[in-house]
Amino acid sequence: MEATTRQFTGNARQALKNDNLRAALDKLSHGFPYKRLEAAARLPEFEALRDQSRDIKAHVLENLDFYLQQFESKVIEQGGQVHWAKDAAEARDIILAICQEAGAETVTKSKSMIGEEIAINGHLEANGVRPVETDLGEYIIQLRKEPPSHLIAPAIHLSMDQVADTFKDKHREFAADRPLDQPRELLEEARTMLRREFLAADVGLTGANLLIAETGSIALVTNEGNADLTLTLPNTHIAIASIEKAVPTLEDATTILRVLARSATGQELSVYTTFVSGPKRPDDMDGPENFHVVLLDNGRTQMLGSEFHDMLRCIRCGACLNSCPVYGAIGGHAYGWVYSGPMGSVLMPGILGLEQTGDLPNASTLCGTCESVCPMRIPLPAMLRRWREQQHARRLTSTKSRMMLKLWAMLARRPGLYRAVMGLGVGFMRALAGGRGSLKSLPFAGGWTAVRDLPAPEGKTFTALWKERRK
Amino acid sequence: MSAGPAKKTRSVSSRDQVLSAIRGALGREGADGQNRPDLMARLDNPVPNRVPDRGRLDGPARIDLFQAEAERVSADVARVAGLDAVPGAIAAYLGENGLPTALKVTPDAAIGDVPWAQQAALSVEFGATDGSDPVGVTGAYLGVAETGTVVLLSGETRPNSLNYLPDTHVVVIRADQIIGAYEEVWAQLRHDGGGLPRIVNWITGPSRSADIEQTLMLGAHGPRNLFIVIVGADDGKGIVMADDGTIVTADEGTRVGDAHG
Ligand code: SF4
């Protein structure tokens, strides 16, 4: 997918005008965050498990080379193959080569953010292999040629009517006047279409939620069961994962799984949690003969040991999106690439480079909710601030904002002048408000006042009030 | 892989580049991190982390929790006294819900003693599925009370597709196969030896999706119905977890031998 992260501001402006999207996001912000709270309340050990999960991943990152090699040797021991990819292009080539070797026409896929990150679908299509997304939400957006707009609910931005229109347009073999005005009818139709694909596919491509070094297993969680059909029915299974997904033991995986679903959807556990180790065993009744794991770096080793190191603890639960006021206002597409919300704003500059990701580090009010819900206790606001600092230091911010900051810094170093100017400013803003108590627009802050009013100052500056109170 | 020698070389060097980039980022040199023996020990002797109290109930309370948690996620649960009551319970369930009565049953020894012929209402076939079977019946390896989860393994008599393709999945589990917490699954598997099977499934309720307008619907790709039949009463034996979170196997002879069936 072509990144439009540079156009964040424009994207966001468009999103704010989209009523369908607003309705969906409203529903989201009234759903998942409350379910998460309920699930946390049902498990008195939840906070302790968050601490342990954070510590497990912190330990893994400190010893990532060791755990990856252990994982690799266990996969090979069981008859699987491990491929290393430095970047997206290399991962695409590896996957395509495996598909070609398998003589694949159709590849079923279960939702994988890494698959999105490396844009595997386009590459397979361009080379004559047909990828079919099987997660219901992913399937819908694949038909519409759209990127996902949420980590775990990729079609959250769409209304039922939009899905119905898409199905009528793409599923031509059914009667044109069939009823499609219930979610159930849409699900049934997708289930029918995808059942054939599952049974016919030559290769199954999945992600991996965890890579377990102890046993060389991948752990996968879904609610639909689509990953299990994807990794059971075709003769070749490819799992793609970024390198930071490693954990030491089955017990460590278990601890993280206890916080993952609770943080994501408020479920105690996803419906299907599957641990996959190697290819089909000689006497097994089903399963693929070939098992491949592709380990992707794509910018992770550059974040490792940097000030963005902690971001690599992320388990992609989506809790930070669900509770973010900015995500809740604009949705996932505005962020312009595969990730979104607070985790996306921290991760995408790391993968794509700060030059490409324009305003993303500023797409936050730094309210701190994301950090408070993050099961891995990732200091997201602090890292957003660090990107902003880098942006400023590398002169990637606009001349206007750098000039204003310089002006402010100059004033701040001169207390007398600062008080005088701020006092003037207050008077100026009250005059602008013209007695209405709020400002419809403000010079230099058009971005802020375009979508909201700014309350006019009550009368005095903060420093003046502070002095008065202390008397 | 037939990717050819050129690709292979590149792939090997990518491996080295990624690994050395990791070491560089962590400020270490060479392949052997200085604490490697510690790390090996951590992998060789895995220790449970915090186990929720909820996962440490015993006897009837554990079975009750298993049932309550399974029902919370829309599984249907019945309890019967013995294996000979299983066909009747399944026939009644399918009848009540207006479901087809043709069963595809795993040839797994765990449920090998179920007297299917007793129920004329059911037609029973054994083996794997091609996707056309409406009802699949499987045994279980274990059940986990903490979340009402059934644990199923792939194997020579246990086709994985039977857990996913039929519309209705019936799982038959003995009460004494129900344990408290996930950690006991790993303890039991290690005790059995031979490494993990290709697939360890933890199944918690029937398949579902909320991808269309966040409306929760059952039966997305996997089964719409999950019916769990619990056989017999728990005798209170089996694996128990000590207070420090370590696993103590009480009365190993009885429990461990039985679990595989
Ligand atoms: S940053 Fe934290 S809350 Fe956000 S997706 Fe990652 S783990 Fe979940």
XYZ file of C-alpha atoms and ligand atoms in Angstrom:
740
model
C 0.000 0.000 0.000
C 1.210 3.463 -0.928
C 1.735 5.437 2.259
C -0.155 8.721 2.454
C 1.121 9.456 5.923
C 2.465 12.804 4.709
C -1.051 13.964 3.990
C -2.272 13.262 7.493
C -3.827 16.658 8.037
C -5.815 16.544 4.823
C -6.835 12.946 5.433
C -8.024 13.828 8.922
C -10.034 16.759 7.636
C -11.825 14.473 5.162
C -12.479 11.891 7.862
C -14.133 14.430 10.121
C -16.739 15.064 7.403
C -17.609 11.367 6.929
C -20.860 10.612 8.794
C -20.719 6.816 8.341
C -17.302 6.833 9.871
C -18.380 8.999 12.791
C -21.214 6.604 13.616
C -18.910 3.581 13.501
C -16.282 5.259 15.651
C -18.898 6.340 18.174
C -20.000 2.749 18.507
C -16.404 1.642 18.868
C -15.603 4.058 21.649
C -18.713 2.909 23.529
C -17.887 -0.769 23.062
C -14.365 -2.123 23.379
C -13.081 0.198 26.129
C -15.952 -0.765 28.436
C -15.633 -4.437 27.657
C -11.951 -4.186 28.429
C -12.735 -2.644 31.808
C -15.251 -5.374 32.606
C -12.783 -8.101 31.683
C -10.082 -6.471 33.786
C -12.480 -6.259 36.715
C -13.227 -9.979 36.451
C -9.563 -10.841 36.809
C -8.014 -9.483 40.024
C -4.564 -10.437 38.749
C -4.913 -8.357 35.567
C -2.543 -5.560 36.602
C 0.050 -8.028 37.867
C -0.179 -9.900 34.574
C 0.391 -6.663 32.671
C 3.574 -6.127 34.674
C 4.769 -9.637 33.957
C 3.902 -9.383 30.273
C 5.879 -6.161 30.009
C 8.832 -7.776 31.772
C 8.748 -10.856 29.534
C 8.917 -8.784 26.366
C 11.548 -6.469 27.832
C 13.660 -9.525 28.605
C 13.147 -10.904 25.094
C 14.213 -7.655 23.460
C 17.410 -7.642 25.518
C 18.192 -11.134 24.209
C 16.419 -11.088 20.884
C 19.247 -12.704 18.901
C 19.324 -15.659 21.288
C 15.585 -16.283 21.269
C 15.263 -15.964 17.508
C 18.018 -18.492 16.969
C 16.455 -20.889 19.454
C 13.126 -20.496 17.733
C 14.741 -21.104 14.371
C 16.544 -24.251 15.434
C 13.360 -25.729 16.905
C 11.384 -25.027 13.735
C 14.073 -26.730 11.661
C 14.235 -29.669 14.080
C 10.540 -30.260 13.427
C 10.932 -30.170 9.680
C 9.993 -26.557 9.050
C 11.994 -23.833 7.292
C 12.889 -20.372 8.515
C 13.589 -17.424 6.194
C 14.985 -14.069 7.267
C 13.975 -10.869 5.528
C 15.637 -7.523 6.129
C 12.875 -5.558 4.506
C 9.475 -5.768 2.881
C 10.793 -6.403 -0.627
C 12.831 -9.370 0.501
C 9.900 -10.839 2.436
C 7.672 -10.488 -0.629
C 10.199 -12.301 -2.798
C 10.575 -15.138 -0.319
C 6.822 -15.660 -0.062
C 6.323 -15.486 -3.809
C 9.111 -18.019 -4.377
C 7.491 -20.458 -1.950
C 4.120 -20.001 -3.642
C 5.644 -20.540 -7.074
C 7.436 -23.635 -5.913
C 4.132 -24.959 -4.613
C 2.611 -24.192 -8.021
C 0.054 -22.057 -6.212
C -2.878 -20.450 -7.965
C -4.778 -19.493 -4.840
C -3.404 -18.440 -1.466
C -5.808 -18.149 1.447
C -4.737 -15.610 4.026
C -5.703 -14.985 7.585
C -5.406 -11.413 8.747
C -1.804 -10.339 9.221
C -0.635 -6.811 9.863
C 2.793 -7.841 8.642
C 1.140 -9.003 5.427
C -0.258 -5.472 5.109
C 3.079 -3.953 6.037
C 4.902 -5.743 3.228
C 1.961 -5.338 0.815
C 2.092 -8.993 -0.085
C -1.276 -9.121 -1.856
C -0.297 -6.741 -4.624
C 2.952 -8.587 -5.182
C 1.267 -11.978 -5.453
C -1.395 -10.620 -7.802
C 1.198 -9.000 -10.031
C 2.837 -12.402 -10.337
C -0.220 -14.434 -11.144
C -1.016 -15.779 -7.672
C -4.463 -14.972 -6.269
C -4.509 -14.015 -2.568
C -7.851 -14.377 -0.767
C -8.345 -12.744 2.613
C -10.472 -14.941 4.870
C -11.042 -12.835 7.970
C -14.502 -11.393 7.335
C -13.432 -7.782 7.780
C -10.283 -8.242 5.693
C -12.282 -10.004 2.990
C -14.646 -7.056 2.754
C -11.876 -4.499 2.460
C -9.988 -6.660 -0.020
C -13.071 -6.630 -2.268
C -13.187 -2.852 -1.886
C -9.424 -2.489 -2.380
C -9.070 -0.587 0.877
C -6.520 -0.864 3.662
C -7.617 -1.943 7.170
C -8.699 0.876 9.453
C -8.184 -0.880 12.786
C -5.720 -3.484 14.103
C -8.385 -6.012 15.016
C -11.502 -4.670 13.295
C -10.264 -3.869 9.794
C -13.652 -2.928 8.302
C -14.836 -0.883 11.253
C -15.219 2.200 9.052
C -17.907 0.608 6.874
C -21.669 0.517 7.313
C -23.721 -2.580 6.599
C -25.154 -0.926 3.483
C -21.706 -0.329 2.095
C -20.833 -3.983 2.650
C -24.091 -5.058 0.980
C -23.335 -2.875 -2.043
C -19.869 -4.355 -2.299
C -21.201 -7.917 -2.163
C -23.853 -7.170 -4.790
C -21.184 -5.720 -7.006
C -18.616 -8.502 -6.547
C -20.662 -11.660 -5.971
C -22.395 -11.734 -9.324
C -23.414 -15.373 -9.180
C -26.211 -14.726 -6.667
C -29.629 -13.286 -7.534
C -29.368 -9.520 -7.786
C -32.496 -8.988 -5.677
C -31.464 -11.254 -2.793
C -32.001 -9.713 0.643
C -28.765 -8.400 2.141
C -29.960 -6.041 4.815
C -29.008 -8.063 7.876
C -25.460 -8.633 9.102
C -26.306 -12.349 9.266
C -27.121 -12.493 5.554
C -23.849 -10.828 4.718
C -21.933 -13.210 6.942
C -23.619 -16.248 5.370
C -22.775 -15.087 1.885
C -19.145 -14.470 2.774
C -18.994 -17.831 4.525
C -20.282 -19.590 1.415
C -17.819 -17.793 -0.862
C -14.859 -18.403 1.408
C -15.613 -22.035 2.175
C -14.769 -22.873 -1.436
C -11.568 -20.919 -1.258
C -10.448 -22.670 1.915
C -10.956 -26.062 0.315
C -9.280 -25.125 -2.974
C -6.275 -23.134 -1.759
C -2.742 -24.325 -2.475
C -0.974 -22.227 0.143
C -2.167 -20.791 3.459
C -0.531 -17.566 4.621
C -0.953 -16.486 8.235
C 0.660 -14.076 10.624
C 1.798 -15.094 14.094
C 0.921 -13.462 17.380
C 3.837 -15.055 19.191
C 6.947 -17.047 18.286
C 7.769 -19.462 21.076
C 11.497 -20.123 21.334
C 11.196 -23.124 23.644
C 9.239 -25.217 21.149
C 9.575 -23.457 17.799
C 5.804 -22.941 17.806
C 3.820 -20.017 16.522
C 0.728 -18.949 18.442
C -2.209 -17.543 16.514
C -5.447 -16.115 17.847
C -8.688 -15.564 15.943
C -12.380 -15.533 16.693
C -13.607 -16.786 13.355
C -11.517 -19.920 12.948
C -10.257 -18.692 9.590
C -6.596 -18.972 10.553
C -7.091 -22.618 11.491
C -8.676 -23.488 8.165
C -5.922 -21.515 6.434
C -3.157 -23.436 8.156
C -4.806 -26.871 8.045
C -6.254 -27.364 4.571
C -3.606 -26.260 2.002
C -0.475 -28.302 1.498
C 1.854 -25.423 2.370
C 1.627 -23.100 5.359
C 3.634 -19.888 5.500
C 3.646 -17.834 8.683
C 5.059 -14.342 8.538
C 6.077 -12.487 11.673
C 8.212 -9.545 12.638
C 11.196 -10.430 14.788
C 9.939 -8.841 18.004
C 7.154 -11.426 18.297
C 9.477 -13.884 20.058
C 8.801 -15.079 23.613
C 10.817 -17.603 25.626
C 8.440 -20.323 26.828
C 4.911 -21.633 26.518
C 4.310 -20.235 30.001
C 5.420 -16.787 28.875
C 3.134 -17.009 25.860
C 0.309 -17.980 28.210
C 0.820 -14.928 30.401
C 0.719 -12.604 27.413
C -2.363 -14.366 26.036
C -4.122 -13.672 29.338
C -3.827 -9.924 28.738
C -4.164 -9.870 24.933
C -7.852 -10.619 24.343
C -8.936 -8.850 27.504
C -7.213 -5.684 26.306
C -8.407 -6.055 22.732
C -12.102 -6.968 22.829
C -12.730 -7.612 26.496
C -12.956 -11.350 25.848
C -11.323 -13.580 28.435
C -9.615 -15.377 25.572
C -10.114 -15.322 21.823
C -12.232 -18.219 20.562
C -9.350 -19.970 18.818
C -5.873 -19.899 20.286
C -3.721 -22.245 18.237
C -0.139 -23.353 18.754
C 1.424 -24.619 15.540
C 4.665 -26.599 15.522
C 6.199 -27.647 12.226
C 4.545 -29.378 9.261
C 2.142 -32.313 9.318
C 3.570 -35.321 11.121
C 3.853 -38.528 9.077
C 0.791 -40.136 10.673
C -1.367 -37.024 11.045
C -4.746 -37.206 9.340
C -4.436 -33.721 7.847
C -2.218 -30.652 7.756
C 0.338 -29.169 5.324
C 3.453 -31.029 4.211
C 5.445 -27.783 4.146
C 5.817 -25.260 6.914
C 7.695 -21.989 6.491
C 8.265 -19.096 8.854
C 9.377 -15.746 7.448
C 11.033 -13.490 10.027
C 10.880 -9.824 9.099
C 13.066 -6.988 10.354
C 11.850 -3.980 8.329
C 13.077 -1.288 10.691
C 12.823 -3.181 13.988
C 16.555 -3.511 14.546
C 16.826 0.248 14.125
C 14.272 0.826 16.859
C 15.970 -1.742 19.083
C 18.189 -0.040 21.630
C 16.970 3.385 20.479
C 14.631 5.687 22.367
C 11.785 3.811 20.638
C 12.938 0.416 21.875
C 9.898 -0.058 24.146
C 7.535 0.146 21.187
C 8.761 -3.320 20.217
C 6.842 -4.751 23.170
C 3.568 -4.044 21.330
C 1.267 -7.058 20.898
C -1.138 -5.294 18.492
C -4.150 -5.532 20.780
C -5.668 -2.252 19.618
C -6.530 -0.976 23.121
C -4.671 2.276 22.499
C -6.706 2.893 19.332
C -10.004 2.135 21.046
C -9.417 4.659 23.774
C -7.683 7.386 21.758
C -9.711 10.581 21.247
C -7.848 11.356 18.023
C -8.407 7.881 16.546
C -12.006 8.106 17.754
C -12.486 11.292 15.759
C -10.768 10.402 12.494
C -10.523 6.586 12.292
C -7.656 4.534 10.938
C -7.434 5.522 7.279
C -6.467 9.104 8.010
C -3.155 7.884 9.410
C -2.295 6.959 5.845
C -0.675 3.552 6.158
C -1.308 0.141 7.719
C -1.089 1.108 11.384
C -3.034 3.777 13.163
C -3.817 5.314 16.515
C -1.126 5.989 19.098
C 0.794 2.786 18.330
C 0.767 3.675 14.639
C 1.983 7.190 15.278
C 4.973 5.811 17.156
C 5.671 2.789 14.986
C 5.233 4.203 11.488
C 7.934 6.880 11.739
C 10.212 4.021 12.870
C 9.397 1.898 9.831
C 8.840 4.507 7.118
C 11.111 7.250 8.438
C 10.118 10.513 10.033
C 10.308 12.344 6.704
C 7.492 10.179 5.354
C 5.233 10.423 8.338
C 4.767 14.153 8.574
C 2.286 15.052 11.242
C 1.742 11.649 12.813
C 3.693 12.338 16.013
C 1.459 15.352 16.462
C -1.742 13.333 16.065
C -2.156 13.082 19.776
C -3.356 15.240 22.603
C -0.851 13.463 24.881
C -3.772 12.793 27.226
C -2.108 9.597 28.372
C -5.081 7.233 28.035
C -3.216 5.013 25.577
C -0.438 4.335 28.027
C -2.900 3.651 30.822
C -4.680 0.933 28.813
C -1.652 -0.564 27.069
C -1.218 -4.108 28.391
C 2.517 -3.891 27.747
C 2.748 -0.524 29.516
C 4.423 1.134 26.546
C 5.082 4.826 27.241
C 3.373 5.952 24.041
C 3.000 9.671 24.897
C 6.661 9.966 25.878
C 7.696 8.396 22.584
C 5.400 10.683 20.608
C 7.105 13.589 22.318
C 10.500 12.185 21.323
C 9.465 12.005 17.684
C 8.295 15.604 17.924
C 11.643 16.607 19.345
C 13.441 14.811 16.538
C 11.136 16.419 14.030
C 12.016 19.822 15.357
C 15.724 19.063 15.669
C 15.839 17.740 12.112
C 13.966 20.809 10.871
C 11.088 18.713 9.599
C 8.487 20.975 11.145
C 7.113 23.946 9.239
C 9.011 27.223 9.223
C 6.035 28.900 10.858
C 5.915 26.567 13.827
C 9.685 26.713 14.283
C 9.543 30.489 14.192
C 6.737 30.632 16.733
C 8.597 28.277 19.068
C 11.740 30.393 18.764
C 9.770 33.484 19.565
C 8.235 31.798 22.575
C 11.635 30.563 23.764
C 13.025 34.044 23.458
C 10.169 35.421 25.536
C 10.313 32.642 28.098
C 13.903 33.512 28.864
C 12.882 37.084 29.625
C 10.208 36.942 32.376
C 9.395 40.640 32.324
C 8.876 40.760 28.605
C 6.950 37.434 28.708
C 4.415 38.847 31.223
C 3.963 42.008 29.261
C 3.439 40.232 25.934
C 1.104 37.610 27.381
C -0.934 40.311 29.090
C -1.226 42.068 25.756
C -2.230 38.778 24.147
C -5.070 38.238 26.592
C -6.434 41.685 25.936
C -6.055 41.120 22.189
C -7.924 37.816 22.274
C -10.785 39.235 24.343
C -11.127 42.012 21.857
C -11.174 39.430 19.024
C -13.930 37.504 20.763
C -15.967 40.652 20.860
C -17.647 39.755 24.150
C -18.901 36.337 22.912
C -16.706 34.370 25.291
C -15.285 32.209 22.518
C -13.146 32.658 19.461
C -14.205 31.367 16.061
C -10.763 31.790 14.628
C -7.353 32.781 15.804
C -4.391 34.017 13.808
C -1.695 31.295 13.543
C -4.105 28.680 14.907
C -6.455 28.132 11.985
C -5.897 24.384 12.276
C -7.228 24.413 15.787
C -10.146 26.785 15.313
C -11.298 25.320 11.992
C -13.073 22.510 13.819
C -13.736 23.995 17.257
C -14.107 27.232 19.123
C -11.476 28.429 21.497
C -12.755 29.902 24.758
C -11.671 33.508 25.085
C -9.452 34.153 28.102
C -11.400 35.295 31.174
C -9.290 38.343 31.789
C -5.817 37.727 33.180
C -2.793 35.623 32.350
C -1.960 32.520 34.337
C 1.108 34.175 35.876
C -0.930 37.165 36.961
C -3.579 34.937 38.562
C -0.932 32.797 40.250
C 0.629 35.872 41.817
C -2.743 37.078 43.089
C -3.593 33.734 44.670
C -0.271 33.541 46.448
C -0.828 36.880 48.122
C 13.578 -24.590 -1.408
C 14.029 -24.327 -5.129
C 14.516 -20.580 -4.939
C 17.925 -21.229 -6.424
C 21.396 -20.776 -5.040
C 21.436 -17.021 -5.594
C 18.415 -16.433 -3.397
C 19.618 -18.851 -0.802
C 22.883 -17.016 -0.354
C 21.092 -13.747 -0.019
C 18.776 -15.243 2.550
C 21.623 -16.601 4.646
C 23.322 -13.252 4.613
C 20.066 -11.550 5.575
C 19.957 -13.793 8.593
C 23.447 -12.747 9.574
C 22.696 -9.119 8.917
C 19.558 -9.138 11.044
C 21.285 -10.965 13.878
C 24.302 -8.692 13.830
C 22.066 -5.625 13.641
C 20.355 -6.892 16.803
C 23.677 -7.418 18.549
C 24.890 -4.028 17.431
C 21.734 -2.346 18.688
C 22.097 -4.067 22.045
C 25.749 -3.126 22.290
C 26.997 -6.674 22.206
C 29.508 -8.370 19.981
C 29.792 -11.937 18.799
C 27.219 -14.661 18.721
C 27.377 -15.635 22.374
C 25.587 -13.235 24.636
C 27.307 -13.455 28.008
C 24.237 -14.759 29.809
C 23.510 -17.599 27.438
C 23.601 -20.431 30.018
C 20.961 -18.569 32.058
C 18.833 -18.214 28.997
C 19.170 -21.877 28.109
C 18.168 -22.772 31.653
C 15.097 -20.564 31.359
C 14.034 -22.522 28.280
C 14.931 -25.929 29.675
C 13.046 -25.470 32.927
C 10.041 -23.331 32.141
C 8.403 -21.838 35.204
C 4.821 -20.595 35.349
C 4.347 -16.872 35.811
C 1.441 -15.577 37.888
C -1.486 -18.010 37.743
C -4.865 -16.437 38.510
C -6.578 -17.756 41.641
C -9.568 -18.566 39.512
C -7.483 -21.250 37.828
C -6.748 -23.051 41.083
C -10.136 -24.346 42.150
C -10.492 -28.021 42.849
C -13.120 -30.748 42.629
C -16.717 -29.820 41.793
C -16.043 -26.067 41.975
C -13.568 -26.459 39.119
C -16.080 -28.288 36.938
C -18.724 -25.675 37.767
C -16.376 -22.867 36.761
C -15.503 -24.649 33.520
C -19.190 -24.973 32.660
C -20.066 -21.403 33.653
C -17.192 -19.924 31.634
C -17.970 -22.062 28.588
C -21.612 -20.987 28.722
C -20.606 -17.340 29.076
C -19.032 -17.587 25.617
C -22.103 -19.295 24.124
C -21.000 -22.915 24.282
C -23.728 -25.392 25.275
C -22.845 -27.802 28.054
C -24.427 -31.039 29.297
C -23.280 -33.357 32.031
C -23.849 -37.087 31.902
C -22.960 -39.881 34.318
C -21.070 -42.165 31.958
C -19.936 -42.723 28.372
C -23.066 -44.755 27.594
C -25.188 -41.654 28.145
C -23.259 -39.634 25.537
C -25.210 -40.678 22.390
C -28.500 -39.864 24.122
C -27.266 -36.429 25.195
C -26.072 -35.653 21.662
C -29.316 -36.884 20.064
C -31.334 -34.754 22.476
C -29.204 -31.660 21.791
C -29.401 -32.011 18.023
C -33.151 -32.679 18.222
C -33.879 -29.679 20.431
C -31.953 -27.371 18.143
C -33.321 -28.797 14.917
C -29.877 -29.857 13.731
C -28.961 -32.743 11.385
C -28.205 -36.049 13.082
C -25.413 -37.369 10.849
C -22.220 -37.470 12.897
C -18.625 -37.659 11.792
C -16.702 -39.001 14.770
C -12.920 -39.021 15.308
C -11.558 -42.530 15.504
C -9.818 -41.325 18.672
C -9.475 -43.815 21.509
C -10.536 -41.084 23.952
C -14.134 -41.601 22.887
C -13.724 -45.104 21.520
C -15.992 -46.643 24.141
C -19.050 -44.561 23.391
C -21.858 -47.007 22.445
C -23.122 -45.157 19.373
C -25.310 -48.019 18.162
C -27.648 -47.425 21.103
C -29.078 -44.346 19.438
C -30.956 -45.233 16.301
C -31.658 -41.527 15.747
C -27.975 -40.886 14.978
C -26.087 -41.982 11.910
C -22.419 -42.324 12.718
C -19.324 -42.423 10.526
C -15.716 -42.368 11.652
C -12.794 -40.507 10.103
C -11.747 -37.163 8.656
C -14.122 -34.757 6.957
C -14.252 -33.392 3.417
C -16.260 -30.419 4.634
C -19.705 -31.861 3.971
C -20.375 -33.215 7.468
C -22.846 -31.148 9.491
C -21.750 -32.444 12.901
C -18.257 -33.355 14.091
C -17.658 -35.256 17.324
C -14.229 -35.255 18.940
C -12.682 -36.133 22.240
C -10.613 -33.605 24.149
C -7.136 -33.683 25.589
C -8.005 -31.442 28.528
C -10.456 -28.744 29.551
C -9.360 -25.528 31.251
C -11.738 -24.214 33.904
C -10.278 -20.691 33.985
C -12.028 -19.757 30.719
C -14.165 -22.788 29.817
C -11.637 -23.747 27.152
C -11.309 -27.194 25.557
C -7.844 -28.313 24.475
C -7.606 -30.532 21.387
C -4.511 -31.981 19.765
C -3.909 -32.989 16.167
C -2.701 -36.545 15.647
C -3.048 -39.800 13.819
C -6.622 -40.302 15.022
C -7.508 -36.623 15.382
C -7.972 -34.667 12.142
C -7.739 -30.951 12.839
C -10.250 -30.077 10.125
C -13.019 -31.862 12.033
C -12.772 -29.171 14.710
C -13.445 -26.403 12.195
C -15.416 -27.484 9.134
C -18.701 -28.909 10.520
C -21.430 -26.465 11.559
C -21.766 -28.145 14.922
C -18.816 -29.341 16.979
C -19.462 -31.770 19.833
C -16.635 -32.247 22.318
C -16.780 -35.146 24.736
C -14.631 -34.668 27.829
C -14.331 -36.556 31.105
C -14.752 -34.480 34.241
C -11.349 -35.544 35.467
C -9.777 -34.117 32.307
C -10.837 -30.653 33.407
C -7.964 -28.774 34.980
C -7.733 -25.333 36.508
C -5.283 -23.220 34.516
C -3.576 -23.190 31.113
C -0.184 -23.882 32.679
C -1.332 -27.395 33.528
C -1.802 -28.097 29.814
C 1.902 -27.512 29.286
C 2.827 -29.551 32.355
C 0.743 -32.453 31.114
C 2.132 -32.288 27.573
C 5.702 -32.212 28.860
C 4.906 -35.111 31.103
C 3.601 -37.062 28.109
C 6.906 -36.406 26.314
C 7.612 -36.432 22.616
C 7.287 -32.700 22.096
C 4.208 -30.854 20.950
C 1.891 -32.248 18.277
C 1.627 -30.066 15.177
C -1.527 -28.436 16.521
C -2.554 -27.602 20.058
C -5.996 -26.008 19.901
C -7.489 -23.996 22.719
C -11.137 -23.552 21.786
C -13.276 -21.175 23.809
C -16.850 -21.080 22.539
C -18.141 -21.307 18.964
C -16.697 -19.273 16.071
C -17.785 -15.633 15.867
C -17.264 -12.325 14.121
C -18.247 -8.745 14.845
C -16.736 -7.353 11.664
C -19.995 -5.991 10.264
C -21.060 -2.905 12.212
C -19.700 -4.485 15.376
C -22.678 -6.857 15.536
C -21.624 -10.120 17.184
C -22.587 -13.183 15.137
C -21.767 -16.817 15.783
C -20.468 -19.189 13.128
C -18.119 -17.070 11.041
C -15.993 -19.796 9.432
C -15.803 -22.369 12.169
C -18.728 -24.044 13.952
C -21.874 -22.104 14.863
C -22.525 -24.474 17.765
C -20.093 -25.866 20.295
C -21.662 -28.560 22.462
C -19.539 -29.879 25.331
C -20.560 -33.118 27.014
C -18.920 -33.606 30.415
C -18.781 -37.234 31.412
C -18.722 -38.403 35.032
C -17.791 -36.535 38.170
C -14.353 -35.283 39.069
C -12.678 -37.430 41.663
C -10.567 -34.501 42.772
C -7.340 -36.103 41.608
C -5.037 -34.984 38.883
C -2.550 -32.187 38.538
C -2.659 -29.522 41.170
C -0.855 -26.268 41.401
C 1.139 -25.424 44.525
C 0.829 -22.006 46.142
C 4.079 -20.776 44.649
C 2.714 -21.405 41.174
C 4.739 -24.543 40.556
C 2.927 -27.601 39.385
C 2.711 -30.634 41.564
C 1.397 -33.776 39.979
C -0.724 -35.548 42.535
C -1.486 -39.196 41.969
C 0.232 -39.284 38.626
C -0.573 -42.889 37.887
C -4.314 -42.404 37.701
C -4.484 -39.098 36.013
C -1.671 -38.930 33.563
C -2.217 -42.357 32.043
C -5.875 -41.583 31.471
C -5.624 -38.204 29.927
C -4.627 -39.419 26.499
C -7.258 -42.164 26.400
S 0.745 -0.068 21.923
Fe -0.071 -1.217 23.645
S -2.286 -0.815 23.582
Fe -1.468 -0.202 21.578
S -1.731 -2.015 20.283
Fe 0.341 -2.109 21.155
S 0.117 -3.352 23.008
Fe -1.943 -2.711 22.426
